[in-house]
């Protein structure tokens, strides 16, 4: 995401859910919290790059130099794009003209300060027992194949009961 505006607000929508108004001074933690407040998103990571990261941390500025990277952690696959409503966003440097907002997806790029930022298509999937086990239909729990165990949902050890973590031979398990 990138934003060229000096005043006003915008909203973001994902799967028919819309954030409240977000000001031009929204920071990465605030943007992340607003997206995670939507019932259509469980967990995202937002990282700020460019001028917004060095200055006041805000996404929007007068030259669109800040870039916010939104990574979907729990929504799997090639998710639909965030949709921005920028009708209340203004660029006062251009005689109260509407601000500009960029949402780049599926490999599209945005260049800021000579740095090219690329978006990525989602490659994860949500499958039963991560294709590394069999579901016990009586208990609803995964019985993991040898070498696999419960994960944290991101490949590390955790309590997801999804057979999504490889057992490390260095952790006393087998691989």
GROMACS .gro file of N, CA and C in nm:
model
  525
    1UNK      N    1   0.084  -0.118   0.000
    1UNK     CA    2   0.000   0.000   0.000
    1UNK      C    3   0.088   0.123   0.000
    2UNK      N    4   0.047   0.227  -0.072
    2UNK     CA    5   0.115   0.356  -0.070
    2UNK      C    6   0.008   0.464  -0.082
    3UNK      N    7   0.037   0.579  -0.023
    3UNK     CA    8  -0.063   0.684  -0.016
    3UNK      C    9   0.003   0.820  -0.035
    4UNK      N   10  -0.052   0.900  -0.127
    4UNK     CA   11  -0.007   1.036  -0.148
    4UNK      C   12  -0.121   1.129  -0.111
    5UNK      N   13  -0.116   1.180   0.011
    5UNK     CA   14  -0.222   1.267   0.061
    5UNK      C   15  -0.170   1.342   0.184
    6UNK      N   16  -0.231   1.455   0.212
    6UNK     CA   17  -0.189   1.536   0.327
    6UNK      C   18  -0.298   1.549   0.433
    7UNK      N   19  -0.422   1.523   0.396
    7UNK     CA   20  -0.534   1.534   0.491
    7UNK      C   21  -0.642   1.431   0.458
    8UNK      N   22  -0.731   1.409   0.555
    8UNK     CA   23  -0.846   1.325   0.530
    8UNK      C   24  -0.832   1.184   0.584
    9UNK      N   25  -0.921   1.098   0.536
    9UNK     CA   26  -0.926   0.959   0.580
    9UNK      C   27  -0.951   0.867   0.461
   10UNK      N   28  -0.928   0.739   0.485
   10UNK     CA   29  -0.958   0.635   0.387
   10UNK      C   30  -1.005   0.513   0.464
   11UNK      N   31  -1.067   0.420   0.396
   11UNK     CA   32  -1.104   0.291   0.456
   11UNK      C   33  -1.050   0.180   0.367
   12UNK      N   34  -1.032   0.062   0.426
   12UNK     CA   35  -0.991  -0.056   0.352
   12UNK      C   36  -1.095  -0.165   0.373
   13UNK      N   37  -1.127  -0.237   0.267
   13UNK     CA   38  -1.223  -0.347   0.275
   13UNK      C   39  -1.156  -0.476   0.234
   14UNK      N   40  -1.198  -0.586   0.300
   14UNK     CA   41  -1.151  -0.719   0.266
   14UNK      C   42  -1.265  -0.816   0.287
   15UNK      N   43  -1.303  -0.886   0.182
   15UNK     CA   44  -1.413  -0.984   0.188
   15UNK      C   45  -1.538  -0.926   0.254
   16UNK      N   46  -1.587  -0.817   0.200
   16UNK     CA   47  -1.711  -0.751   0.239
   16UNK      C   48  -1.709  -0.691   0.380
   17UNK      N   49  -1.593  -0.677   0.441
   17UNK     CA   50  -1.580  -0.612   0.571
   17UNK      C   51  -1.496  -0.486   0.552
   18UNK      N   52  -1.531  -0.376   0.620
   18UNK     CA   53  -1.463  -0.248   0.600
   18UNK      C   54  -1.415  -0.191   0.732
   19UNK      N   55  -1.292  -0.141   0.731
   19UNK     CA   56  -1.237  -0.076   0.850
   19UNK      C   57  -1.311   0.054   0.877
   20UNK      N   58  -1.294   0.109   0.996
   20UNK     CA   59  -1.337   0.244   1.022
   20UNK      C   60  -1.245   0.338   0.949
   21UNK      N   61  -1.275   0.469   0.951
   21UNK     CA   62  -1.189   0.566   0.883
   21UNK      C   63  -1.047   0.565   0.941
   22UNK      N   64  -0.949   0.562   0.852
   22UNK     CA   65  -0.808   0.566   0.890
   22UNK      C   66  -0.749   0.698   0.842
   23UNK      N   67  -0.685   0.770   0.930
   23UNK     CA   68  -0.629   0.900   0.896
   23UNK      C   69  -0.499   0.889   0.819
   24UNK      N   70  -0.457   0.999   0.758
   24UNK     CA   71  -0.333   1.001   0.680
   24UNK      C   72  -0.211   0.971   0.766
   25UNK      N   73  -0.225   0.988   0.896
   25UNK     CA   74  -0.113   0.963   0.988
   25UNK      C   75  -0.116   0.822   1.047
   26UNK      N   76  -0.191   0.730   0.987
   26UNK     CA   77  -0.200   0.593   1.040
   26UNK      C   78  -0.062   0.527   1.031
   27UNK      N   79  -0.025   0.458   1.138
   27UNK     CA   80   0.104   0.389   1.145
   27UNK      C   81   0.084   0.240   1.119
   28UNK      N   82   0.192   0.167   1.104
   28UNK     CA   83   0.184   0.023   1.079
   28UNK      C   84   0.108  -0.050   1.190
   29UNK      N   85   0.139  -0.027   1.319
   29UNK     CA   86   0.063  -0.098   1.423
   29UNK      C   87  -0.086  -0.064   1.422
   30UNK      N   88  -0.120   0.063   1.393
   30UNK     CA   89  -0.260   0.102   1.388
   30UNK      C   90  -0.331   0.039   1.269
   31UNK      N   91  -0.263   0.035   1.155
   31UNK     CA   92  -0.320  -0.027   1.036
   31UNK      C   93  -0.342  -0.176   1.058
   32UNK      N   94  -0.244  -0.242   1.119
   32UNK     CA   95  -0.255  -0.384   1.149
   32UNK      C   96  -0.374  -0.410   1.242
   33UNK      N   97  -0.389  -0.330   1.346
   33UNK     CA   98  -0.501  -0.347   1.440
   33UNK      C   99  -0.635  -0.325   1.371
   34UNK      N  100  -0.644  -0.226   1.283
   34UNK     CA  101  -0.769  -0.199   1.212
   34UNK      C  102  -0.807  -0.315   1.120
   35UNK      N  103  -0.708  -0.372   1.052
   35UNK     CA  104  -0.737  -0.487   0.964
   35UNK      C  105  -0.775  -0.610   1.044
   36UNK      N  106  -0.706  -0.634   1.155
   36UNK     CA  107  -0.737  -0.751   1.238
   36UNK      C  108  -0.869  -0.737   1.312
   37UNK      N  109  -0.923  -0.616   1.320
   37UNK     CA  110  -1.055  -0.596   1.382
   37UNK      C  111  -1.167  -0.643   1.289
   38UNK      N  112  -1.136  -0.662   1.160
   38UNK     CA  113  -1.236  -0.713   1.066
   38UNK      C  114  -1.260  -0.860   1.093
   39UNK      N  115  -1.384  -0.903   1.083
   39UNK     CA  116  -1.415  -1.045   1.106
   39UNK      C  117  -1.363  -1.133   0.993
   40UNK      N  118  -1.326  -1.073   0.880
   40UNK     CA  119  -1.277  -1.150   0.766
   40UNK      C  120  -1.125  -1.171   0.770
   41UNK      N  121  -1.057  -1.117   0.870
   41UNK     CA  122  -0.913  -1.133   0.885
   41UNK      C  123  -0.882  -1.174   1.028
   42UNK      N  124  -0.798  -1.276   1.043
   42UNK     CA  125  -0.755  -1.316   1.177
   42UNK      C  126  -0.621  -1.254   1.212
   43UNK      N  127  -0.521  -1.271   1.123
   43UNK     CA  128  -0.387  -1.222   1.157
   43UNK      C  129  -0.316  -1.173   1.032
   44UNK      N  130  -0.269  -1.048   1.037
   44UNK     CA  131  -0.184  -0.992   0.932
   44UNK      C  132  -0.062  -0.929   0.998
   45UNK      N  133   0.042  -0.910   0.918
   45UNK     CA  134   0.159  -0.834   0.963
   45UNK      C  135   0.170  -0.713   0.871
   46UNK      N  136   0.190  -0.597   0.930
   46UNK     CA  137   0.208  -0.476   0.851
   46UNK      C  138   0.346  -0.419   0.883
   47UNK      N  139   0.423  -0.399   0.778
   47UNK     CA  140   0.557  -0.339   0.793
   47UNK      C  141   0.563  -0.213   0.708
   48UNK      N  142   0.620  -0.107   0.766
   48UNK     CA  143   0.633   0.019   0.694
   48UNK      C  144   0.774   0.029   0.636
   49UNK      N  145   0.782   0.077   0.513
   49UNK     CA  146   0.910   0.097   0.445
   49UNK      C  147   0.913   0.239   0.391
   50UNK      N  148   1.028   0.286   0.357
   50UNK     CA  149   1.042   0.417   0.294
   50UNK      C  150   1.034   0.530   0.395
   51UNK      N  151   0.992   0.646   0.349
   51UNK     CA  152   0.993   0.767   0.430
   51UNK      C  153   0.908   0.755   0.556
   52UNK      N  154   0.795   0.687   0.547
   52UNK     CA  155   0.708   0.673   0.664
   52UNK      C  156   0.776   0.605   0.779
   53UNK      N  157   0.867   0.514   0.747
   53UNK     CA  158   0.939   0.443   0.851
   53UNK      C  159   1.042   0.534   0.919
   54UNK      N  160   1.104   0.624   0.842
   54UNK     CA  161   1.207   0.712   0.897
   54UNK      C  162   1.147   0.833   0.967
   55UNK      N  163   1.041   0.888   0.915
   55UNK     CA  164   0.986   1.013   0.969
   55UNK      C  165   0.891   0.985   1.085
   56UNK      N  166   0.764   1.010   1.066
   56UNK     CA  167   0.667   0.993   1.176
   56UNK      C  168   0.598   0.857   1.172
   57UNK      N  169   0.635   0.771   1.080
   57UNK     CA  170   0.576   0.638   1.073
   57UNK      C  171   0.443   0.633   1.004
   58UNK      N  172   0.397   0.745   0.947
   58UNK     CA  173   0.266   0.750   0.884
   58UNK      C  174   0.271   0.693   0.742
   59UNK      N  175   0.161   0.631   0.701
   59UNK     CA  176   0.152   0.575   0.566
   59UNK      C  177   0.145   0.684   0.461
   60UNK      N  178   0.063   0.785   0.483
   60UNK     CA  179   0.041   0.888   0.382
   60UNK      C  180   0.137   1.005   0.402
   61UNK      N  181   0.186   1.058   0.290
   61UNK     CA  182   0.265   1.180   0.293
   61UNK      C  183   0.248   1.252   0.160
   62UNK      N  184   0.308   1.368   0.147
   62UNK     CA  185   0.284   1.450   0.028
   62UNK      C  186   0.347   1.397  -0.100
   63UNK      N  187   0.443   1.305  -0.089
   63UNK     CA  188   0.501   1.252  -0.212
   63UNK      C  189   0.486   1.101  -0.228
   64UNK      N  190   0.407   1.037  -0.144
   64UNK     CA  191   0.379   0.893  -0.158
   64UNK      C  192   0.501   0.806  -0.139
   65UNK      N  193   0.595   0.850  -0.054
   65UNK     CA  194   0.722   0.779  -0.036
   65UNK      C  195   0.712   0.659   0.057
   66UNK      N  196   0.614   0.658   0.145
   66UNK     CA  197   0.600   0.547   0.241
   66UNK      C  198   0.528   0.429   0.175
   67UNK      N  199   0.567   0.309   0.211
   67UNK     CA  200   0.505   0.188   0.159
   67UNK      C  201   0.473   0.097   0.278
   68UNK      N  202   0.350   0.050   0.285
   68UNK     CA  203   0.310  -0.046   0.389
   68UNK      C  204   0.294  -0.183   0.323
   69UNK      N  205   0.366  -0.280   0.375
   69UNK     CA  206   0.355  -0.417   0.326
   69UNK      C  207   0.259  -0.491   0.418
   70UNK      N  208   0.152  -0.547   0.363
   70UNK     CA  209   0.055  -0.623   0.439
   70UNK      C  210   0.072  -0.771   0.404
   71UNK      N  211   0.106  -0.850   0.504
   71UNK     CA  212   0.123  -0.995   0.483
   71UNK      C  213   0.010  -1.067   0.555
   72UNK      N  214  -0.068  -1.144   0.481
   72UNK     CA  215  -0.175  -1.223   0.540
   72UNK      C  216  -0.113  -1.349   0.599
   73UNK      N  217  -0.130  -1.368   0.729
   73UNK     CA  218  -0.070  -1.481   0.799
   73UNK      C  219  -0.166  -1.599   0.806
   74UNK      N  220  -0.292  -1.574   0.838
   74UNK     CA  221  -0.388  -1.683   0.859
   74UNK      C  222  -0.489  -1.700   0.746
   75UNK      N  223  -0.497  -1.606   0.654
   75UNK     CA  224  -0.585  -1.621   0.538
   75UNK      C  225  -0.498  -1.681   0.428
   76UNK      N  226  -0.533  -1.801   0.386
   76UNK     CA  227  -0.445  -1.877   0.299
   76UNK      C  228  -0.479  -1.861   0.152
   77UNK      N  229  -0.382  -1.894   0.067
   77UNK     CA  230  -0.401  -1.894  -0.077
   77UNK      C  231  -0.383  -1.755  -0.136
   78UNK      N  232  -0.428  -1.740  -0.258
   78UNK     CA  233  -0.421  -1.613  -0.329
   78UNK      C  234  -0.544  -1.532  -0.288
   79UNK      N  235  -0.532  -1.459  -0.179
   79UNK     CA  236  -0.645  -1.385  -0.123
   79UNK      C  237  -0.683  -1.267  -0.213
   80UNK      N  238  -0.809  -1.222  -0.205
   80UNK     CA  239  -0.847  -1.105  -0.285
   80UNK      C  240  -0.774  -0.980  -0.234
   81UNK      N  241  -0.766  -0.882  -0.319
   81UNK     CA  242  -0.697  -0.757  -0.284
   81UNK      C  243  -0.777  -0.677  -0.181
   82UNK      N  244  -0.705  -0.602  -0.100
   82UNK     CA  245  -0.769  -0.501  -0.018
   82UNK      C  246  -0.826  -0.395  -0.112
   83UNK      N  247  -0.941  -0.340  -0.078
   83UNK     CA  248  -1.004  -0.238  -0.160
   83UNK      C  249  -1.007  -0.109  -0.079
   84UNK      N  250  -0.955  -0.002  -0.137
   84UNK     CA  251  -0.948   0.126  -0.066
   84UNK      C  252  -1.058   0.220  -0.114
   85UNK      N  253  -1.124   0.286  -0.018
   85UNK     CA  254  -1.216   0.396  -0.048
   85UNK      C  255  -1.143   0.523  -0.006
   86UNK      N  256  -1.104   0.602  -0.103
   86UNK     CA  257  -1.024   0.722  -0.077
   86UNK      C  258  -1.102   0.850  -0.106
   87UNK      N  259  -1.234   0.842  -0.106
   87UNK     CA  260  -1.315   0.959  -0.141
   87UNK      C  261  -1.299   1.072  -0.040
   88UNK      N  262  -1.252   1.045   0.082
   88UNK     CA  263  -1.231   1.150   0.183
   88UNK      C  264  -1.084   1.183   0.202
   89UNK      N  265  -1.002   1.144   0.108
   89UNK     CA  266  -0.857   1.167   0.115
   89UNK      C  267  -0.822   1.288   0.028
   90UNK      N  268  -0.743   1.382   0.084
   90UNK     CA  269  -0.710   1.504   0.011
   90UNK      C  270  -0.559   1.526   0.004
   91UNK      N  271  -0.517   1.586  -0.106
   91UNK     CA  272  -0.380   1.631  -0.121
   91UNK      C  273  -0.385   1.783  -0.131
   92UNK      N  274  -0.360   1.850  -0.018
   92UNK     CA  275  -0.373   1.996  -0.013
   92UNK      C  276  -0.266   2.066  -0.096
   93UNK      N  277  -0.161   1.995  -0.136
   93UNK     CA  278  -0.059   2.054  -0.221
   93UNK      C  279  -0.106   2.069  -0.365
   94UNK      N  280  -0.216   2.004  -0.401
   94UNK     CA  281  -0.269   2.010  -0.536
   94UNK      C  282  -0.409   2.069  -0.532
   95UNK      N  283  -0.423   2.182  -0.464
   95UNK     CA  284  -0.548   2.256  -0.456
   95UNK      C  285  -0.668   2.172  -0.415
   96UNK      N  286  -0.655   2.109  -0.301
   96UNK     CA  287  -0.763   2.028  -0.244
   96UNK      C  288  -0.808   1.917  -0.339
   97UNK      N  289  -0.716   1.863  -0.413
   97UNK     CA  290  -0.743   1.754  -0.505
   97UNK      C  291  -0.747   1.624  -0.425
   98UNK      N  292  -0.819   1.525  -0.476
   98UNK     CA  293  -0.821   1.396  -0.408
   98UNK      C  294  -0.681   1.338  -0.401
   99UNK      N  295  -0.650   1.275  -0.286
   99UNK     CA  296  -0.523   1.208  -0.271
   99UNK      C  297  -0.518   1.083  -0.357
  100UNK      N  298  -0.401   1.022  -0.364
  100UNK     CA  299  -0.385   0.900  -0.442
  100UNK      C  300  -0.349   0.786  -0.349
  101UNK      N  301  -0.402   0.669  -0.379
  101UNK     CA  302  -0.378   0.552  -0.296
  101UNK      C  303  -0.349   0.436  -0.390
  102UNK      N  304  -0.246   0.359  -0.357
  102UNK     CA  305  -0.205   0.249  -0.443
  102UNK      C  306  -0.213   0.116  -0.366
  103UNK      N  307  -0.280   0.019  -0.426
  103UNK     CA  308  -0.285  -0.117  -0.374
  103UNK      C  309  -0.225  -0.205  -0.483
  104UNK      N  310  -0.110  -0.262  -0.455
  104UNK     CA  311  -0.041  -0.345  -0.554
  104UNK      C  312  -0.051  -0.491  -0.511
  105UNK      N  313  -0.088  -0.579  -0.604
  105UNK     CA  314  -0.106  -0.721  -0.574
  105UNK      C  315  -0.051  -0.807  -0.687
  106UNK      N  316  -0.040  -0.936  -0.662
  106UNK     CA  317  -0.009  -1.037  -0.764
  106UNK      C  318   0.113  -1.003  -0.850
  107UNK      N  319   0.220  -0.959  -0.784
  107UNK     CA  320   0.344  -0.931  -0.854
  107UNK      C  321   0.360  -0.789  -0.903
  108UNK      N  322   0.258  -0.706  -0.888
  108UNK     CA  323   0.271  -0.566  -0.928
  108UNK      C  324   0.376  -0.498  -0.840
  109UNK      N  325   0.436  -0.391  -0.893
  109UNK     CA  326   0.541  -0.321  -0.819
  109UNK      C  327   0.505  -0.175  -0.796
  110UNK      N  328   0.572  -0.115  -0.699
  110UNK     CA  329   0.560   0.028  -0.669
  110UNK      C  330   0.701   0.076  -0.638
  111UNK      N  331   0.742   0.186  -0.700
  111UNK     CA  332   0.876   0.239  -0.677
  111UNK      C  333   0.868   0.365  -0.594
  112UNK      N  334   0.949   0.370  -0.488
  112UNK     CA  335   0.954   0.485  -0.399
  112UNK      C  336   1.100   0.511  -0.362
  113UNK      N  337   1.146   0.633  -0.385
  113UNK     CA  338   1.282   0.668  -0.350
  113UNK      C  339   1.386   0.582  -0.419
  114UNK      N  340   1.356   0.539  -0.541
  114UNK     CA  341   1.449   0.456  -0.617
  114UNK      C  342   1.446   0.309  -0.579
  115UNK      N  343   1.363   0.273  -0.482
  115UNK     CA  344   1.351   0.133  -0.439
  115UNK      C  345   1.222   0.076  -0.497
  116UNK      N  346   1.233  -0.041  -0.560
  116UNK     CA  347   1.115  -0.107  -0.617
  116UNK      C  348   1.064  -0.211  -0.517
  117UNK      N  349   0.937  -0.197  -0.479
  117UNK     CA  350   0.871  -0.291  -0.388
  117UNK      C  351   0.779  -0.378  -0.472
  118UNK      N  352   0.785  -0.509  -0.451
  118UNK     CA  353   0.703  -0.603  -0.527
  118UNK      C  354   0.603  -0.672  -0.436
  119UNK      N  355   0.485  -0.693  -0.488
  119UNK     CA  356   0.384  -0.770  -0.415
  119UNK      C  357   0.398  -0.917  -0.453
  120UNK      N  358   0.339  -1.004  -0.374
  120UNK     CA  359   0.348  -1.147  -0.398
  120UNK      C  360   0.210  -1.210  -0.395
  121UNK      N  361   0.192  -1.310  -0.477
  121UNK     CA  362   0.069  -1.389  -0.477
  121UNK      C  363   0.079  -1.491  -0.364
  122UNK      N  364  -0.030  -1.508  -0.289
  122UNK     CA  365  -0.031  -1.605  -0.180
  122UNK      C  366  -0.007  -1.746  -0.230
  123UNK      N  367   0.068  -1.823  -0.154
  123UNK     CA  368   0.101  -1.960  -0.196
  123UNK      C  369   0.066  -2.064  -0.091
  124UNK      N  370   0.011  -2.022   0.022
  124UNK     CA  371  -0.023  -2.120   0.125
  124UNK      C  372  -0.163  -2.174   0.100
  125UNK      N  373  -0.194  -2.283   0.166
  125UNK     CA  374  -0.328  -2.339   0.153
  125UNK      C  375  -0.372  -2.394   0.289
  126UNK      N  376  -0.501  -2.408   0.305
  126UNK     CA  377  -0.556  -2.459   0.429
  126UNK      C  378  -0.615  -2.597   0.399
  127UNK      N  379  -0.538  -2.703   0.431
  127UNK     CA  380  -0.583  -2.839   0.403
  127UNK      C  381  -0.581  -2.921   0.531
  128UNK      N  382  -0.664  -3.021   0.532
  128UNK     CA  383  -0.678  -3.107   0.650
  128UNK      C  384  -0.543  -3.167   0.690
  129UNK      N  385  -0.508  -3.147   0.815
  129UNK     CA  386  -0.385  -3.201   0.875
  129UNK      C  387  -0.261  -3.167   0.793
  130UNK      N  388  -0.264  -3.054   0.721
  130UNK     CA  389  -0.152  -3.003   0.641
  130UNK      C  390  -0.098  -3.106   0.542
  131UNK      N  391  -0.182  -3.202   0.506
  131UNK     CA  392  -0.139  -3.312   0.418
  131UNK      C  393  -0.024  -3.393   0.480
  132UNK      N  394  -0.010  -3.385   0.612
  132UNK     CA  395   0.096  -3.459   0.682
  132UNK      C  396   0.037  -3.544   0.795
  133UNK      N  397  -0.088  -3.583   0.779
  133UNK     CA  398  -0.153  -3.664   0.881
  133UNK      C  399  -0.293  -3.700   0.836
  134UNK      N  400  -0.365  -3.769   0.924
  134UNK     CA  401  -0.502  -3.812   0.897
  134UNK      C  402  -0.590  -3.763   1.011
  135UNK      N  403  -0.708  -3.714   0.977
  135UNK     CA  404  -0.800  -3.664   1.079
  135UNK      C  405  -0.875  -3.780   1.143
  136UNK      N  406  -0.871  -3.785   1.276
  136UNK     CA  407  -0.951  -3.881   1.352
  136UNK      C  408  -1.090  -3.821   1.361
  137UNK      N  409  -1.185  -3.874   1.285
  137UNK     CA  410  -1.320  -3.817   1.277
  137UNK      C  411  -1.395  -3.821   1.410
  138UNK      N  412  -1.362  -3.912   1.499
  138UNK     CA  413  -1.429  -3.918   1.630
  138UNK      C  414  -1.386  -3.802   1.720
  139UNK      N  415  -1.258  -3.768   1.717
  139UNK     CA  416  -1.208  -3.663   1.806
  139UNK      C  417  -1.191  -3.529   1.735
  140UNK      N  418  -1.183  -3.533   1.602
  140UNK     CA  419  -1.157  -3.411   1.526
  140UNK      C  420  -1.012  -3.369   1.532
  141UNK      N  421  -0.925  -3.457   1.581
  141UNK     CA  422  -0.783  -3.425   1.595
  141UNK      C  423  -0.702  -3.495   1.487
  142UNK      N  424  -0.590  -3.433   1.452
  142UNK     CA  425  -0.501  -3.490   1.353
  142UNK      C  426  -0.411  -3.596   1.416
  143UNK      N  427  -0.394  -3.706   1.346
  143UNK     CA  428  -0.293  -3.806   1.381
  143UNK      C  429  -0.181  -3.788   1.279
  144UNK      N  430  -0.070  -3.726   1.323
  144UNK     CA  431   0.037  -3.686   1.231
  144UNK      C  432   0.120  -3.805   1.185
  145UNK      N  433   0.165  -3.797   1.060
  145UNK     CA  434   0.258  -3.896   1.008
  145UNK      C  435   0.391  -3.880   1.080
  146UNK      N  436   0.475  -3.984   1.076
  146UNK     CA  437   0.606  -3.980   1.137
  146UNK      C  438   0.684  -3.862   1.079
  147UNK      N  439   0.746  -3.785   1.166
  147UNK     CA  440   0.825  -3.670   1.124
  147UNK      C  441   0.750  -3.539   1.127
  148UNK      N  442   0.622  -3.543   1.163
  148UNK     CA  443   0.541  -3.421   1.167
  148UNK      C  444   0.470  -3.409   1.300
  149UNK      N  445   0.441  -3.283   1.342
  149UNK     CA  446   0.373  -3.259   1.469
  149UNK      C  447   0.290  -3.132   1.459
  150UNK      N  448   0.225  -3.097   1.566
  150UNK     CA  449   0.140  -2.979   1.572
  150UNK      C  450   0.223  -2.852   1.553
  151UNK      N  451   0.165  -2.754   1.482
  151UNK     CA  452   0.239  -2.631   1.453
  151UNK      C  453   0.174  -2.509   1.518
  152UNK      N  454   0.241  -2.396   1.501
  152UNK     CA  455   0.187  -2.267   1.544
  152UNK      C  456   0.112  -2.197   1.432
  153UNK      N  457   0.090  -2.267   1.322
  153UNK     CA  458   0.023  -2.210   1.206
  153UNK      C  459   0.118  -2.145   1.108
  154UNK      N  460   0.247  -2.138   1.145
  154UNK     CA  461   0.347  -2.077   1.058
  154UNK      C  462   0.469  -2.167   1.041
  155UNK      N  463   0.454  -2.297   1.069
  155UNK     CA  464   0.563  -2.392   1.049
  155UNK      C  465   0.645  -2.424   1.172
  156UNK      N  466   0.632  -2.343   1.278
  156UNK     CA  467   0.701  -2.372   1.403
  156UNK      C  468   0.615  -2.460   1.492
  157UNK      N  469   0.671  -2.508   1.602
  157UNK     CA  470   0.594  -2.591   1.696
  157UNK      C  471   0.486  -2.507   1.763
  158UNK      N  472   0.368  -2.567   1.785
  158UNK     CA  473   0.259  -2.494   1.847
  158UNK      C  474   0.141  -2.584   1.877
  159UNK      N  475   0.028  -2.523   1.905
  159UNK     CA  476  -0.091  -2.593   1.951
  159UNK      C  477  -0.204  -2.598   1.848
  160UNK      N  478  -0.174  -2.584   1.720
  160UNK     CA  479  -0.278  -2.583   1.617
  160UNK      C  480  -0.338  -2.721   1.588
  161UNK      N  481  -0.268  -2.828   1.628
  161UNK     CA  482  -0.310  -2.965   1.598
  161UNK      C  483  -0.334  -2.982   1.448
  162UNK      N  484  -0.232  -2.945   1.370
  162UNK     CA  485  -0.249  -2.946   1.225
  162UNK      C  486  -0.140  -3.023   1.149
  163UNK      N  487  -0.045  -3.083   1.219
  163UNK     CA  488   0.065  -3.157   1.156
  163UNK      C  489   0.145  -3.068   1.063
  164UNK      N  490   0.154  -2.940   1.094
  164UNK     CA  491   0.220  -2.843   1.008
  164UNK      C  492   0.365  -2.814   1.042
  165UNK      N  493   0.422  -2.881   1.142
  165UNK     CA  494   0.562  -2.857   1.179
  165UNK      C  495   0.642  -2.985   1.162
  166UNK      N  496   0.755  -2.972   1.095
  166UNK     CA  497   0.844  -3.086   1.078
  166UNK      C  498   0.918  -3.107   1.210
  167UNK      N  499   0.926  -3.234   1.254
  167UNK     CA  500   0.997  -3.267   1.376
  167UNK      C  501   1.146  -3.260   1.345
  168UNK      N  502   1.217  -3.185   1.424
  168UNK     CA  503   1.361  -3.169   1.403
  168UNK      C  504   1.437  -3.282   1.469
  169UNK      N  505   1.533  -3.337   1.395
  169UNK     CA  506   1.615  -3.443   1.454
  169UNK      C  507   1.704  -3.387   1.563
  170UNK      N  508   1.722  -3.253   1.565
  170UNK     CA  509   1.803  -3.189   1.668
  170UNK      C  510   1.723  -3.160   1.795
  171UNK      N  511   1.591  -3.178   1.788
  171UNK     CA  512   1.507  -3.154   1.905
  171UNK      C  513   1.474  -3.285   1.976
  172UNK      N  514   1.546  -3.390   1.942
  172UNK     CA  515   1.522  -3.517   2.008
  172UNK      C  516   1.417  -3.601   1.939
  173UNK      N  517   1.358  -3.548   1.830
  173UNK     CA  518   1.256  -3.622   1.757
  173UNK      C  519   1.319  -3.696   1.640
  174UNK      N  520   1.234  -3.739   1.551
  174UNK     CA  521   1.283  -3.806   1.431
  174UNK      C  522   1.243  -3.724   1.310
  175UNK      N  523   1.314  -3.736   1.204
  175UNK     CA  524   1.280  -3.661   1.083
  175UNK      C  525   1.285  -3.750   0.962
   0.00000   0.00000   0.00000
